[in-house]
């Protein structure tokens, strides 16, 4: 049984930082690309970042480039998202997901490219 669990969300002031973590079990973690998504109520889930199975390739949404950094530790089956210079518009529920392959494909921002999802962790940025 595959389990994906996010942690590290919270309330932070604008300009601050948070580090999200995601642990996955029940799958061969380093077989899969991993992604971070976020969602605000009544809006579509938005792809934030993707990292290939080895960590060699990373991709970011334009809205977070230069501020967020995705990384992974395959020995610990853990994915990270370091978020710096946070803005109120970064407020959302953040989700971790395991891709269907080891690479972040051209459509990495599409939710159907991912098999397994966590329950999310809330990030709130106050102005």
PDB file of C-alpha atoms in Angstrom:
ATOM      1  CA  UNK A   1       0.000   0.000   0.000  1.00  0.00           C
ATOM      2  CA  UNK A   2       1.478   3.309  -1.097  1.00  0.00           C
ATOM      3  CA  UNK A   3       1.465   6.163   1.392  1.00  0.00           C
ATOM      4  CA  UNK A   4       2.529   9.730   0.715  1.00  0.00           C
ATOM      5  CA  UNK A   5       2.658  12.124   3.648  1.00  0.00           C
ATOM      6  CA  UNK A   6       3.488  15.834   3.572  1.00  0.00           C
ATOM      7  CA  UNK A   7       4.634  17.924   6.513  1.00  0.00           C
ATOM      8  CA  UNK A   8       6.174  21.286   7.306  1.00  0.00           C
ATOM      9  CA  UNK A   9       3.372  23.672   6.453  1.00  0.00           C
ATOM     10  CA  UNK A  10       2.365  26.508   8.702  1.00  0.00           C
ATOM     11  CA  UNK A  11       1.808  30.228   9.092  1.00  0.00           C
ATOM     12  CA  UNK A  12       4.622  32.565   8.091  1.00  0.00           C
ATOM     13  CA  UNK A  13       4.974  36.272   7.401  1.00  0.00           C
ATOM     14  CA  UNK A  14       5.631  37.564   3.912  1.00  0.00           C
ATOM     15  CA  UNK A  15       9.332  37.346   3.128  1.00  0.00           C
ATOM     16  CA  UNK A  16       9.789  34.349   5.382  1.00  0.00           C
ATOM     17  CA  UNK A  17      10.721  30.763   4.612  1.00  0.00           C
ATOM     18  CA  UNK A  18       9.323  27.283   5.072  1.00  0.00           C
ATOM     19  CA  UNK A  19      10.602  23.829   4.211  1.00  0.00           C
ATOM     20  CA  UNK A  20       8.090  21.197   3.223  1.00  0.00           C
ATOM     21  CA  UNK A  21       8.862  17.502   3.430  1.00  0.00           C
ATOM     22  CA  UNK A  22       7.172  14.508   1.857  1.00  0.00           C
ATOM     23  CA  UNK A  23       7.841  10.895   2.701  1.00  0.00           C
ATOM     24  CA  UNK A  24       6.653   8.044   0.512  1.00  0.00           C
ATOM     25  CA  UNK A  25       6.390   4.371   1.391  1.00  0.00           C
ATOM     26  CA  UNK A  26       5.135   1.266  -0.362  1.00  0.00           C
ATOM     27  CA  UNK A  27       6.869   2.140  -3.619  1.00  0.00           C
ATOM     28  CA  UNK A  28      10.394   2.168  -5.004  1.00  0.00           C
ATOM     29  CA  UNK A  29      10.950   5.863  -4.402  1.00  0.00           C
ATOM     30  CA  UNK A  30      13.859   6.340  -6.768  1.00  0.00           C
ATOM     31  CA  UNK A  31      11.921   4.849  -9.686  1.00  0.00           C
ATOM     32  CA  UNK A  32       9.735   7.934  -9.856  1.00  0.00           C
ATOM     33  CA  UNK A  33       9.849  11.606 -10.551  1.00  0.00           C
ATOM     34  CA  UNK A  34       8.207  13.584  -7.753  1.00  0.00           C
ATOM     35  CA  UNK A  35       6.180  16.739  -7.893  1.00  0.00           C
ATOM     36  CA  UNK A  36       4.821  19.478  -5.689  1.00  0.00           C
ATOM     37  CA  UNK A  37       1.432  20.987  -6.413  1.00  0.00           C
ATOM     38  CA  UNK A  38      -0.680  23.577  -4.646  1.00  0.00           C
ATOM     39  CA  UNK A  39      -4.346  24.385  -4.573  1.00  0.00           C
ATOM     40  CA  UNK A  40      -6.492  27.211  -3.356  1.00  0.00           C
ATOM     41  CA  UNK A  41     -10.125  26.437  -2.643  1.00  0.00           C
ATOM     42  CA  UNK A  42     -12.275  26.466  -5.780  1.00  0.00           C
ATOM     43  CA  UNK A  43      -9.249  26.725  -8.064  1.00  0.00           C
ATOM     44  CA  UNK A  44      -7.449  24.047 -10.037  1.00  0.00           C
ATOM     45  CA  UNK A  45      -4.479  22.249  -8.571  1.00  0.00           C
ATOM     46  CA  UNK A  46      -1.350  23.986  -9.839  1.00  0.00           C
ATOM     47  CA  UNK A  47       1.989  22.323 -10.570  1.00  0.00           C
ATOM     48  CA  UNK A  48       4.760  24.040  -8.604  1.00  0.00           C
ATOM     49  CA  UNK A  49       7.838  21.935  -9.184  1.00  0.00           C
ATOM     50  CA  UNK A  50       9.047  18.554 -10.389  1.00  0.00           C
ATOM     51  CA  UNK A  51      12.254  16.594  -9.850  1.00  0.00           C
ATOM     52  CA  UNK A  52      13.455  13.576 -11.804  1.00  0.00           C
ATOM     53  CA  UNK A  53      14.194  10.249 -10.135  1.00  0.00           C
ATOM     54  CA  UNK A  54      17.887  11.015  -9.694  1.00  0.00           C
ATOM     55  CA  UNK A  55      17.472  14.649  -8.785  1.00  0.00           C
ATOM     56  CA  UNK A  56      19.477  15.685 -11.826  1.00  0.00           C
ATOM     57  CA  UNK A  57      16.612  17.580 -13.450  1.00  0.00           C
ATOM     58  CA  UNK A  58      14.307  20.072 -11.790  1.00  0.00           C
ATOM     59  CA  UNK A  59      11.499  22.210 -13.117  1.00  0.00           C
ATOM     60  CA  UNK A  60       9.567  25.122 -11.656  1.00  0.00           C
ATOM     61  CA  UNK A  61       6.496  27.152 -12.342  1.00  0.00           C
ATOM     62  CA  UNK A  62       7.395  30.692 -13.356  1.00  0.00           C
ATOM     63  CA  UNK A  63       5.659  32.040 -10.271  1.00  0.00           C
ATOM     64  CA  UNK A  64       8.145  30.316  -7.924  1.00  0.00           C
ATOM     65  CA  UNK A  65      11.389  30.300  -9.926  1.00  0.00           C
ATOM     66  CA  UNK A  66      14.271  31.725  -7.954  1.00  0.00           C
ATOM     67  CA  UNK A  67      12.374  31.421  -4.664  1.00  0.00           C
ATOM     68  CA  UNK A  68      11.589  27.709  -4.299  1.00  0.00           C
ATOM     69  CA  UNK A  69      14.011  24.783  -4.478  1.00  0.00           C
ATOM     70  CA  UNK A  70      12.975  21.166  -4.870  1.00  0.00           C
ATOM     71  CA  UNK A  71      15.266  18.350  -3.752  1.00  0.00           C
ATOM     72  CA  UNK A  72      15.106  14.700  -2.773  1.00  0.00           C
ATOM     73  CA  UNK A  73      16.942  12.199  -0.610  1.00  0.00           C
ATOM     74  CA  UNK A  74      16.364   8.777  -2.139  1.00  0.00           C
ATOM     75  CA  UNK A  75      18.039   7.025   0.780  1.00  0.00           C
ATOM     76  CA  UNK A  76      15.329   8.476   3.040  1.00  0.00           C
ATOM     77  CA  UNK A  77      12.432   8.220   0.556  1.00  0.00           C
ATOM     78  CA  UNK A  78      11.906  11.923   1.142  1.00  0.00           C
ATOM     79  CA  UNK A  79      11.128  14.892  -1.056  1.00  0.00           C
ATOM     80  CA  UNK A  80      11.642  18.517  -0.016  1.00  0.00           C
ATOM     81  CA  UNK A  81      10.499  21.948  -1.067  1.00  0.00           C
ATOM     82  CA  UNK A  82      12.471  24.872   0.317  1.00  0.00           C
ATOM     83  CA  UNK A  83      10.348  27.987   0.000  1.00  0.00           C
ATOM     84  CA  UNK A  84      12.008  31.378   0.472  1.00  0.00           C
ATOM     85  CA  UNK A  85      10.781  34.950   0.029  1.00  0.00           C
ATOM     86  CA  UNK A  86       7.235  33.778   0.522  1.00  0.00           C
ATOM     87  CA  UNK A  87       4.381  35.943  -0.691  1.00  0.00           C
ATOM     88  CA  UNK A  88       0.719  36.032   0.343  1.00  0.00           C
ATOM     89  CA  UNK A  89      -0.165  34.577  -3.066  1.00  0.00           C
ATOM     90  CA  UNK A  90       1.785  31.435  -2.137  1.00  0.00           C
ATOM     91  CA  UNK A  91      -0.930  30.649   0.400  1.00  0.00           C
ATOM     92  CA  UNK A  92      -2.421  27.262  -0.524  1.00  0.00           C
ATOM     93  CA  UNK A  93      -2.652  23.611   0.361  1.00  0.00           C
ATOM     94  CA  UNK A  94       0.548  21.974  -0.880  1.00  0.00           C
ATOM     95  CA  UNK A  95       0.524  18.426  -2.187  1.00  0.00           C
ATOM     96  CA  UNK A  96       3.267  15.962  -2.971  1.00  0.00           C
ATOM     97  CA  UNK A  97       2.801  13.401  -5.744  1.00  0.00           C
ATOM     98  CA  UNK A  98       4.699  10.507  -7.288  1.00  0.00           C
ATOM     99  CA  UNK A  99       4.986  10.571 -11.049  1.00  0.00           C
ATOM    100  CA  UNK A 100       4.118   7.729 -13.389  1.00  0.00           C
ATOM    101  CA  UNK A 101       7.705   7.565 -14.664  1.00  0.00           C
ATOM    102  CA  UNK A 102      11.176   8.564 -13.533  1.00  0.00           C
ATOM    103  CA  UNK A 103      11.260  11.752 -15.562  1.00  0.00           C
ATOM    104  CA  UNK A 104       9.427  15.063 -15.458  1.00  0.00           C
ATOM    105  CA  UNK A 105       7.780  15.059 -18.859  1.00  0.00           C
ATOM    106  CA  UNK A 106       6.759  18.089 -20.889  1.00  0.00           C
ATOM    107  CA  UNK A 107       3.380  17.982 -19.174  1.00  0.00           C
ATOM    108  CA  UNK A 108       4.785  17.758 -15.660  1.00  0.00           C
ATOM    109  CA  UNK A 109       2.298  20.358 -14.420  1.00  0.00           C
ATOM    110  CA  UNK A 110      -0.672  18.167 -15.287  1.00  0.00           C
ATOM    111  CA  UNK A 111      -2.104  16.190 -12.388  1.00  0.00           C
ATOM    112  CA  UNK A 112      -2.751  13.122 -14.563  1.00  0.00           C
ATOM    113  CA  UNK A 113       1.009  12.635 -14.874  1.00  0.00           C
ATOM    114  CA  UNK A 114       1.059  11.534 -11.215  1.00  0.00           C
ATOM    115  CA  UNK A 115      -0.084   8.313  -9.602  1.00  0.00           C
ATOM    116  CA  UNK A 116      -0.011   8.771  -5.866  1.00  0.00           C
ATOM    117  CA  UNK A 117      -0.917  11.817  -3.816  1.00  0.00           C
ATOM    118  CA  UNK A 118      -0.621  12.896  -0.229  1.00  0.00           C
ATOM    119  CA  UNK A 119      -3.299  14.631   1.825  1.00  0.00           C
ATOM    120  CA  UNK A 120      -1.575  17.998   1.707  1.00  0.00           C
ATOM    121  CA  UNK A 121      -0.069  20.483   4.132  1.00  0.00           C
ATOM    122  CA  UNK A 122      -1.395  24.019   4.520  1.00  0.00           C
ATOM    123  CA  UNK A 123       0.872  26.995   3.910  1.00  0.00           C
ATOM    124  CA  UNK A 124      -0.417  30.414   4.911  1.00  0.00           C
ATOM    125  CA  UNK A 125       1.576  33.574   4.232  1.00  0.00           C
ATOM    126  CA  UNK A 126       0.415  36.724   6.000  1.00  0.00           C
ATOM    127  CA  UNK A 127       1.059  40.193   4.606  1.00  0.00           C
TER     128      UNK A 127
END
